[in-house]
Short mmCIF file of C-alpha atoms in Angstrom, two decimals:
data_model
loop_
_atom_site.label_atom_id
_atom_site.label_comp_id
_atom_site.label_asym_id
_atom_site.label_seq_id
_atom_site.Cartn_x
_atom_site.Cartn_y
_atom_site.Cartn_z
CA MET A 1 36.57 -26.16 2.37
CA VAL A 2 33.69 -24.28 0.70
CA ILE A 3 31.44 -22.31 3.04
CA SER A 4 27.90 -21.56 1.81
CA SER A 5 26.46 -18.06 2.06
CA ALA A 6 23.91 -19.34 4.58
CA SER A 7 26.65 -20.85 6.74
CA ALA A 8 28.81 -17.73 6.49
CA SER A 9 25.91 -15.50 7.49
CA ALA A 10 25.01 -17.77 10.37
CA ALA A 11 28.63 -17.77 11.50
CA SER A 12 28.64 -13.95 11.46
CA ILE A 13 25.57 -13.93 13.64
CA LEU A 14 27.30 -16.30 16.03
CA VAL A 15 30.28 -13.94 16.31
CA LEU A 16 28.01 -10.97 17.02
CA ILE A 17 26.14 -12.91 19.66
CA CYS A 18 29.40 -13.97 21.29
CA LEU A 19 30.74 -10.42 21.35
CA SER A 20 27.55 -8.87 22.65
CA LYS A 21 27.23 -11.51 25.36
CA SER A 22 30.93 -11.92 26.24
CA SER A 23 30.65 -10.92 29.87
CA TRP A 24 27.64 -13.20 30.36
CA ALA A 25 29.55 -16.06 28.73
CA PHE A 26 32.12 -16.11 31.52
CA THR A 27 29.57 -15.82 34.32
CA ASN A 28 27.13 -18.43 32.96
CA PRO A 29 28.82 -20.43 30.18
CA SER A 30 26.29 -23.30 30.00
CA ARG A 31 23.25 -21.05 29.58
CA ASN A 32 25.11 -18.89 27.07
CA ALA A 33 26.06 -21.95 25.00
CA ARG A 34 22.42 -22.99 24.81
CA PHE A 35 21.42 -19.43 23.85
CA ILE A 36 24.00 -19.26 21.03
CA LYS A 37 23.12 -22.72 19.76
CA SER A 38 19.39 -21.96 19.57
CA HIS A 39 19.89 -18.61 17.85
CA LEU A 40 22.38 -20.06 15.39
CA ALA A 41 19.99 -22.86 14.48
CA TYR A 42 17.10 -20.40 14.06
CA SER A 43 19.18 -18.03 11.91
CA ALA A 44 20.55 -20.82 9.72
CA SER A 45 17.01 -22.15 9.22
CA ASP A 46 15.75 -18.72 8.19
CA LEU A 47 18.63 -18.20 5.79
CA LEU A 48 18.09 -21.61 4.22
CA TYR A 49 14.40 -20.79 3.79
CA GLU A 50 15.27 -17.48 2.13
CA ASP A 51 17.70 -19.23 -0.23
CA GLN A 52 14.99 -21.72 -1.17
CA GLN A 53 12.52 -18.93 -1.87
CA LYS A 54 15.04 -17.15 -4.11
CA ALA A 55 15.65 -20.35 -6.06
CA LYS A 56 11.91 -20.82 -6.50
CA ALA A 57 11.57 -17.22 -7.69
CA ARG A 58 14.29 -17.74 -10.30
CA ARG A 59 12.55 -20.87 -11.59
CA ALA A 60 9.19 -19.05 -11.64
CA ASP A 61 10.74 -16.31 -13.79
CA GLU A 62 12.11 -18.94 -16.18
CA GLU A 63 8.69 -20.58 -16.42
CA GLN A 64 7.10 -17.24 -17.21
CA ARG A 65 9.60 -16.83 -20.05
CA LEU A 66 8.75 -20.32 -21.34
CA LEU A 67 5.03 -19.58 -21.39
CA GLY A 68 5.79 -16.54 -23.53
CA THR A 69 3.42 -13.72 -24.37
CA ASN A 70 0.73 -15.84 -25.97
CA ILE A 71 -1.32 -16.09 -22.77
CA LYS A 72 -5.02 -15.48 -23.31
CA PRO A 73 -7.65 -14.42 -20.79
CA LEU A 74 -9.74 -17.22 -19.32
CA LEU A 75 -13.28 -16.63 -20.59
CA ALA A 76 -16.61 -18.12 -19.59
CA LYS A 77 -17.68 -20.61 -22.22
CA LYS A 78 -21.03 -20.26 -23.93
CA ILE A 79 -23.05 -23.39 -23.30
CA LYS A 80 -25.92 -24.35 -25.57
CA GLN A 81 -29.14 -25.33 -23.88
CA VAL A 82 -29.95 -28.98 -24.43
CA PRO A 83 -33.55 -29.60 -25.59
CA VAL A 84 -35.71 -31.13 -22.87
CA LYS A 85 -37.14 -34.60 -23.49
CA ARG A 86 -40.90 -34.41 -23.10
CA GLY A 87 -41.47 -38.15 -22.79
CA SER A 88 -44.79 -38.28 -24.62
CA GLY A 89 -45.79 -40.96 -27.12
CA PHE A 90 -44.74 -44.56 -27.59
CA GLY A 91 -40.96 -45.13 -27.30
CA ALA A 92 -40.28 -41.51 -26.35
CA GLY A 93 -38.31 -42.59 -23.29
CA LYS A 94 -38.28 -41.12 -19.82
CA ARG A 95 -39.35 -37.56 -19.29
CA ASP A 96 -36.43 -35.29 -18.29
CA THR A 97 -37.31 -33.95 -14.84
CA ARG A 98 -34.05 -32.10 -14.24
CA THR A 99 -34.10 -28.35 -13.64
CA PRO A 100 -32.38 -26.02 -16.14
CA SER A 101 -29.52 -25.51 -13.66
CA GLN A 102 -29.04 -29.28 -13.32
CA ARG A 103 -28.92 -29.69 -17.10
CA LEU A 104 -26.43 -26.83 -17.28
CA ALA A 105 -24.28 -28.55 -14.64
CA VAL A 106 -23.99 -31.64 -16.84
CA GLN A 107 -22.59 -29.50 -19.67
CA GLN A 108 -20.24 -27.71 -17.26
CA ALA A 109 -18.94 -31.06 -16.02
CA LYS A 110 -18.03 -31.98 -19.60
CA ILE A 111 -15.93 -28.80 -19.85
CA MET A 112 -14.21 -29.66 -16.59
CA SER A 113 -13.41 -33.14 -17.86
CA LYS A 114 -11.84 -31.72 -21.04
CA ASP A 115 -10.07 -28.56 -19.82
CA GLY A 116 -9.67 -29.07 -16.06
CA VAL A 117 -10.81 -25.48 -15.40
CA MET A 118 -13.67 -23.16 -16.23
CA ARG A 119 -14.77 -19.62 -15.52
CA ILE A 120 -18.25 -19.01 -14.13
CA ASP A 121 -19.42 -15.41 -14.16
CA ASN A 122 -21.80 -13.66 -11.73
CA VAL A 123 -21.55 -16.27 -9.00
CA LEU A 124 -22.00 -13.69 -6.23
CA ASP A 125 -23.45 -10.17 -6.29
CA GLY A 126 -21.18 -7.16 -5.82
CA GLU A 127 -22.60 -5.93 -2.52
CA THR A 128 -22.13 -9.33 -0.87
CA CYS A 129 -18.59 -9.52 -2.30
CA ASP A 130 -17.79 -6.15 -0.73
CA ARG A 131 -19.05 -7.26 2.68
CA MET A 132 -17.15 -10.56 2.46
CA ARG A 133 -13.94 -8.78 1.48
CA VAL A 134 -14.18 -6.45 4.49
CA HIS A 135 -14.81 -9.48 6.70
CA VAL A 136 -11.87 -11.45 5.28
CA LEU A 137 -9.38 -8.62 5.70
CA ARG A 138 -10.62 -7.99 9.23
CA GLN A 139 -10.17 -11.68 10.03
CA GLN A 140 -6.63 -11.46 8.70
CA GLU A 141 -5.87 -8.62 11.10
CA LEU A 142 -7.27 -10.60 14.02
CA ALA A 143 -5.31 -13.70 12.97
CA ASP A 144 -2.11 -11.65 12.90
CA VAL A 145 -2.79 -10.46 16.43
CA GLU A 146 -3.49 -13.97 17.73
CA THR A 147 -0.46 -15.57 16.04
CA ALA A 148 1.77 -12.77 17.32
CA LYS A 149 0.69 -13.70 20.85
CA ASN A 150 0.98 -17.44 20.24
CA ALA A 151 3.04 -18.64 17.27
CA ALA A 152 1.74 -22.19 17.77
CA LEU A 153 -1.61 -21.03 16.35
CA SER A 154 -0.06 -20.13 13.00
CA GLU A 155 -1.09 -23.38 11.28
CA ASP A 156 -4.64 -23.06 12.66
CA TYR A 157 -5.03 -19.68 10.99
CA TYR A 158 -2.77 -19.99 7.95
CA GLY A 159 -2.22 -23.70 7.33
CA VAL A 160 1.12 -25.35 6.63
CA GLU A 161 2.36 -22.67 4.23
CA ASN A 162 2.48 -19.87 6.75
CA ARG A 163 5.78 -18.15 5.97
CA ARG A 164 5.20 -16.87 2.45
CA LYS A 165 5.98 -13.25 1.64
CA ASN A 166 2.87 -11.11 1.06
CA ARG A 167 0.80 -14.22 0.27
CA CYS A 168 -1.36 -16.29 2.61
CA ASP A 169 -4.19 -18.77 2.82
CA LEU A 170 -6.37 -17.47 5.63
CA LEU A 171 -8.42 -20.33 7.11
CA LEU A 172 -11.93 -19.12 7.88
CA SER A 173 -14.43 -19.84 10.65
CA LEU A 174 -17.93 -21.12 9.95
CA VAL A 175 -19.31 -19.31 13.01
CA SER A 176 -19.53 -15.58 13.67
CA GLY A 177 -17.32 -14.00 16.30
CA GLU A 178 -18.16 -11.24 18.74
CA GLU A 179 -16.49 -8.75 16.43
CA ASP A 180 -18.73 -9.65 13.46
CA GLU A 181 -21.54 -7.22 12.72
CA ASP A 182 -23.49 -9.65 10.55
CA ASP A 183 -23.49 -13.25 9.34
CA ILE A 184 -21.76 -12.51 6.05
CA THR A 185 -20.22 -16.00 5.89
CA LEU A 186 -23.65 -17.61 6.02
CA ASP A 187 -24.96 -15.15 3.42
CA VAL A 188 -22.13 -16.08 1.05
CA LEU A 189 -22.57 -19.82 1.60
CA ARG A 190 -26.32 -19.55 1.09
CA ASN A 191 -25.83 -17.67 -2.19
CA VAL A 192 -23.36 -20.18 -3.63
CA LEU A 193 -24.20 -23.52 -1.94
CA GLY A 194 -27.74 -23.16 -0.63
CA GLU A 195 -30.81 -24.74 -2.21
CA GLU A 196 -30.82 -22.10 -4.96
CA GLY A 197 -27.05 -21.51 -4.81
CA THR A 198 -25.22 -20.63 -8.00
CA LEU A 199 -22.63 -23.40 -7.54
CA ARG A 200 -24.76 -26.06 -5.85
CA PRO A 201 -25.79 -27.87 -9.08
CA ILE A 202 -22.28 -28.20 -10.50
CA TYR A 203 -20.92 -29.53 -7.20
CA GLU A 204 -23.79 -32.01 -6.90
CA GLU A 205 -22.95 -33.16 -10.42
CA LEU A 206 -19.19 -33.46 -9.76
CA VAL A 207 -19.02 -34.85 -6.21
CA SER A 208 -22.61 -35.58 -5.11
CA ASN A 209 -23.92 -34.60 -1.68
CA ASP A 210 -21.39 -37.01 -0.16
CA GLY A 211 -18.44 -34.85 -1.25
CA GLU A 212 -16.33 -33.79 1.73
CA PHE A 213 -16.06 -30.06 2.44
CA TYR A 214 -12.28 -29.98 2.08
CA GLU A 215 -11.27 -26.29 2.08
CA PHE A 216 -12.75 -23.09 3.44
CA ALA A 217 -10.42 -20.11 3.27
CA ALA A 218 -9.43 -16.87 1.59
CA VAL A 219 -6.37 -16.55 -0.63
CA ILE A 220 -4.85 -13.11 -0.07
CA THR A 221 -1.91 -11.54 -1.88
CA ASN A 222 -0.44 -8.08 -1.39
CA PRO A 223 1.86 -5.98 -3.59
CA GLY A 224 5.33 -7.52 -3.47
CA SER A 225 4.19 -11.15 -3.48
CA ASP A 226 6.35 -13.24 -5.82
CA ARG A 227 5.17 -15.23 -8.78
CA GLN A 228 4.64 -18.89 -7.88
CA GLN A 229 6.20 -21.81 -9.69
CA ILE A 230 3.80 -23.75 -11.89
CA HIS A 231 2.38 -26.64 -9.89
CA PRO A 232 -0.55 -28.99 -9.35
CA ASP A 233 -2.08 -28.94 -5.89
CA LEU A 234 -1.62 -32.63 -5.19
CA PRO A 235 -0.17 -35.92 -6.43
CA HIS A 236 -1.89 -37.29 -9.52
CA ARG A 237 -4.96 -39.48 -9.09
CA ASN A 238 -6.98 -41.34 -11.72
CA GLU A 239 -10.17 -39.49 -10.83
CA ALA A 240 -10.35 -35.77 -10.13
CA PRO A 241 -9.88 -35.82 -6.34
CA LEU A 242 -10.78 -32.23 -5.56
CA TYR A 243 -12.75 -29.43 -7.23
CA VAL A 244 -11.67 -25.96 -6.12
CA ILE A 245 -13.29 -22.52 -6.31
CA PHE A 246 -11.50 -19.16 -6.42
CA LEU A 247 -14.14 -16.42 -6.20
CA ALA A 248 -13.02 -12.83 -6.79
CA LEU A 249 -14.05 -10.40 -4.04
CA GLN A 250 -12.93 -7.47 -6.21
CA ASP A 251 -12.01 -6.93 -9.85
CA ILE A 252 -8.63 -8.51 -10.61
CA THR A 253 -6.16 -6.72 -12.87
CA GLU A 254 -3.02 -8.19 -14.38
CA ALA A 255 -0.88 -6.18 -11.93
CA MET A 256 -2.61 -7.90 -8.99
CA GLY A 257 -1.19 -11.32 -9.88
CA PRO A 258 -4.12 -13.36 -11.24
CA THR A 259 -3.81 -17.12 -11.51
CA THR A 260 -2.54 -18.71 -14.72
CA PHE A 261 -4.00 -22.09 -15.70
CA LEU A 262 -2.63 -24.50 -18.32
CA LEU A 263 -5.63 -26.00 -20.08
CA GLY A 264 -5.87 -29.79 -20.21
CA THR A 265 -2.89 -30.47 -17.94
CA HIS A 266 -4.95 -32.41 -15.39
CA THR A 267 -4.46 -35.70 -17.25
CA LYS A 268 -2.02 -38.50 -16.48
CA LYS A 269 -0.23 -37.92 -19.80
CA GLU A 270 0.39 -34.24 -19.06
CA ARG A 271 1.48 -34.93 -15.49
CA SER A 272 4.04 -37.44 -16.80
CA LYS A 273 5.51 -34.70 -18.99
CA PHE A 274 5.60 -32.25 -16.10
CA ASP A 275 7.39 -34.77 -13.87
CA ASP A 276 10.00 -35.46 -16.58
CA SER A 277 12.81 -32.88 -16.45
CA GLN A 278 13.57 -33.59 -20.14
CA MET A 279 10.02 -32.79 -21.27
CA LYS A 280 8.83 -30.19 -18.76
CA ASP A 281 10.15 -27.04 -20.43
CA GLU A 282 8.81 -28.06 -23.84
CA GLN A 283 5.44 -28.75 -22.27
CA LEU A 284 5.31 -25.25 -20.78
CA ALA A 285 6.43 -23.62 -24.02
CA ASN A 286 3.56 -25.33 -25.90
CA ALA A 287 0.90 -24.95 -23.22
CA LYS A 288 -2.49 -23.32 -23.73
CA SER A 289 -2.18 -20.77 -20.95
CA ARG A 290 -5.16 -18.84 -19.62
CA LEU A 291 -5.12 -15.90 -17.21
CA ALA A 292 -7.99 -15.56 -14.72
CA LEU A 293 -8.70 -11.83 -15.01
CA LEU A 294 -11.96 -12.00 -13.08
CA LYS A 295 -14.51 -9.33 -12.30
CA LYS A 296 -15.93 -8.99 -8.80
CA GLY A 297 -18.26 -11.91 -8.14
CA ASP A 298 -16.85 -14.14 -10.91
CA ALA A 299 -15.26 -17.49 -10.07
CA VAL A 300 -12.88 -20.08 -11.40
CA LEU A 301 -13.65 -23.75 -10.81
CA PHE A 302 -10.71 -26.09 -11.29
CA ASP A 303 -9.62 -29.68 -10.93
CA ALA A 304 -6.82 -29.66 -8.32
CA ARG A 305 -4.65 -31.78 -10.64
CA ILE A 306 -4.33 -29.00 -13.23
CA LEU A 307 -1.06 -27.08 -13.58
CA HIS A 308 -1.38 -23.48 -12.46
CA CYS A 309 0.38 -20.64 -10.64
CA GLY A 310 -0.35 -17.34 -8.99
CA ASN A 311 1.44 -14.43 -10.63
CA ALA A 312 3.33 -11.65 -8.89
CA ASN A 313 1.30 -8.90 -7.26
CA GLU A 314 3.32 -5.93 -8.46
CA GLU A 315 4.80 -3.32 -6.14
CA GLU A 316 3.67 -0.60 -8.53
CA GLY A 317 0.15 -0.92 -9.87
CA GLY A 318 -0.80 -3.92 -7.75
CA SER A 319 -3.17 -3.98 -4.80
CA THR A 320 -4.56 -6.45 -2.31
CA ARG A 321 -6.22 -9.40 -4.04
CA ALA A 322 -8.68 -11.37 -1.89
CA MET A 323 -10.23 -14.59 -3.22
CA PHE A 324 -12.87 -16.63 -1.43
CA ASN A 325 -11.62 -20.21 -1.67
CA PHE A 326 -13.37 -23.50 -0.99
CA SER A 327 -13.36 -27.03 -2.36
CA PHE A 328 -15.13 -30.37 -2.15
CA ARG A 329 -13.56 -33.78 -2.40
CA ASN A 330 -14.65 -36.42 -4.89
CA PRO A 331 -15.86 -39.47 -2.89
CA LYS A 332 -14.63 -41.72 -5.72
CA GLU A 333 -11.06 -41.07 -4.52
CA SER A 334 -10.42 -42.56 -1.07
CA GLY A 335 -7.38 -42.50 1.18
CA SER A 336 -4.92 -39.69 1.70
CA LEU A 337 -4.75 -37.14 -1.12
CA GLY A 338 -1.23 -36.12 -0.15
CA TYR A 339 -2.47 -32.59 0.31
CA CYS A 340 -3.66 -30.79 3.44
CA GLY A 341 -6.51 -28.57 2.36
CA SER A 342 -6.93 -24.99 3.56
CA MET A 343 -9.35 -25.83 6.36
CA ARG A 344 -9.25 -25.17 10.09
CA PRO A 345 -8.30 -28.40 11.90
CA GLY A 346 -11.58 -28.65 13.80
CA TYR A 347 -13.56 -28.92 10.55
CA VAL A 348 -11.42 -31.48 8.74
CA GLY A 349 -13.34 -34.60 7.74
CA LYS A 350 -16.53 -33.50 9.50
CA ILE A 351 -18.72 -31.87 6.85
CA SER A 352 -20.09 -32.88 3.45
CA LEU A 353 -21.83 -30.90 0.72
CA GLY A 354 -25.10 -32.38 1.95
CA ASP A 355 -24.32 -31.24 5.51
CA VAL A 356 -23.65 -27.70 4.30
CA GLY A 357 -26.95 -27.67 2.43
CA ALA A 358 -28.85 -29.00 5.45
CA ALA A 359 -27.27 -26.40 7.76
CA LEU A 360 -28.15 -23.58 5.37
CA GLU A 361 -31.74 -24.85 5.18
CA GLN A 362 -31.88 -24.79 9.00
CA HIS A 363 -30.62 -21.20 8.93
CA LYS A 364 -33.30 -20.31 6.37
CA ASN A 365 -35.90 -21.76 8.77
CA GLY A 366 -34.71 -19.60 11.66
CA LEU A 367 -31.69 -21.31 13.27
CA LEU A 368 -29.26 -18.45 13.87
CA SER A 369 -25.99 -20.42 13.99
CA PRO A 370 -26.37 -23.75 12.15
CA PHE A 371 -22.64 -24.54 12.37
CA SER A 372 -22.32 -23.75 16.10
CA LYS A 373 -21.76 -27.39 17.10
CA LEU A 374 -18.51 -27.29 15.08
CA GLY A 375 -17.25 -24.15 16.82
CA ASP A 376 -14.56 -21.94 15.35
CA GLY A 377 -12.50 -24.87 14.08
CA LEU A 378 -9.35 -23.96 15.98
CA SER A 379 -7.39 -26.77 17.63
CA CYS A 380 -7.27 -25.06 21.02
#
């Protein structure tokens, strides 16, 4: 009989438990049996999880080798301004009443359709990024305290992937807590999604005001976090189901583990290759890989179907990487997406892009807490 390393380790733990609790075993055998059984199951589960993570790390290293050294930085594309139709004279057609930012959004949407990802520079000013970064890291500390007291809250604060080493998705609150000195979250949302927000036009173009606010979080990695396997975020859909933002709250160096994107892999044809074990490695070896080495305040917008991965945040030379992360769902795709977004449970399915804009307009007109009716989004 072959005994796996996980089983052998779990068996060793069982022996240690039995020896350390031998006297108790004779005085209360039924309770001791339950104690041993629960600890054995917990230990075996942890060991299995560790084995799975090691296997994923080995595959991630192999994928990095396949991508090779020909990985280029992801750059913001230069977009030519389209001449405005004046609409004068017979047969001149309708006058173009769109704003410059709305016309730009149309061109950006064409890039998204072709590449599945694009870089947008200067989305948020440096001072606001600094304040948001301090806020995010403080919220992470508070979340750690709360989940240490009550492990059942882990998914409320960190979502379903809450056991990853030195990497987390911290689910954020839309309302300020007592510990918050200012309304930095509202400031950030107003700057990017308000009436004059830097990202409002492109989201209106891609998902309309009916697009569901699907994710609201911060992606945080620390030195020692492993490289991820290349993956899409969700099962393939005919239409882009989700448009995601990663906004850098500090400059991102290569040692900090920036995200790699494989251009054009959001299509059905490319997903078929990725899902075929005979074609996958060749696909990766021939991919147009781009590395998101962002400056503070720059952002990456991507179609959630695109293949991508976070790189390792190195023990030496790396540092904490905090990314403001949100997304909106395309109303053209209905039903389950097969993907739980990084959003506190109390907010799921309750807010649209139009709702966010309306709330921010209320705040502009003097309402201090426009999202207060939604609360902190926690399940309890």
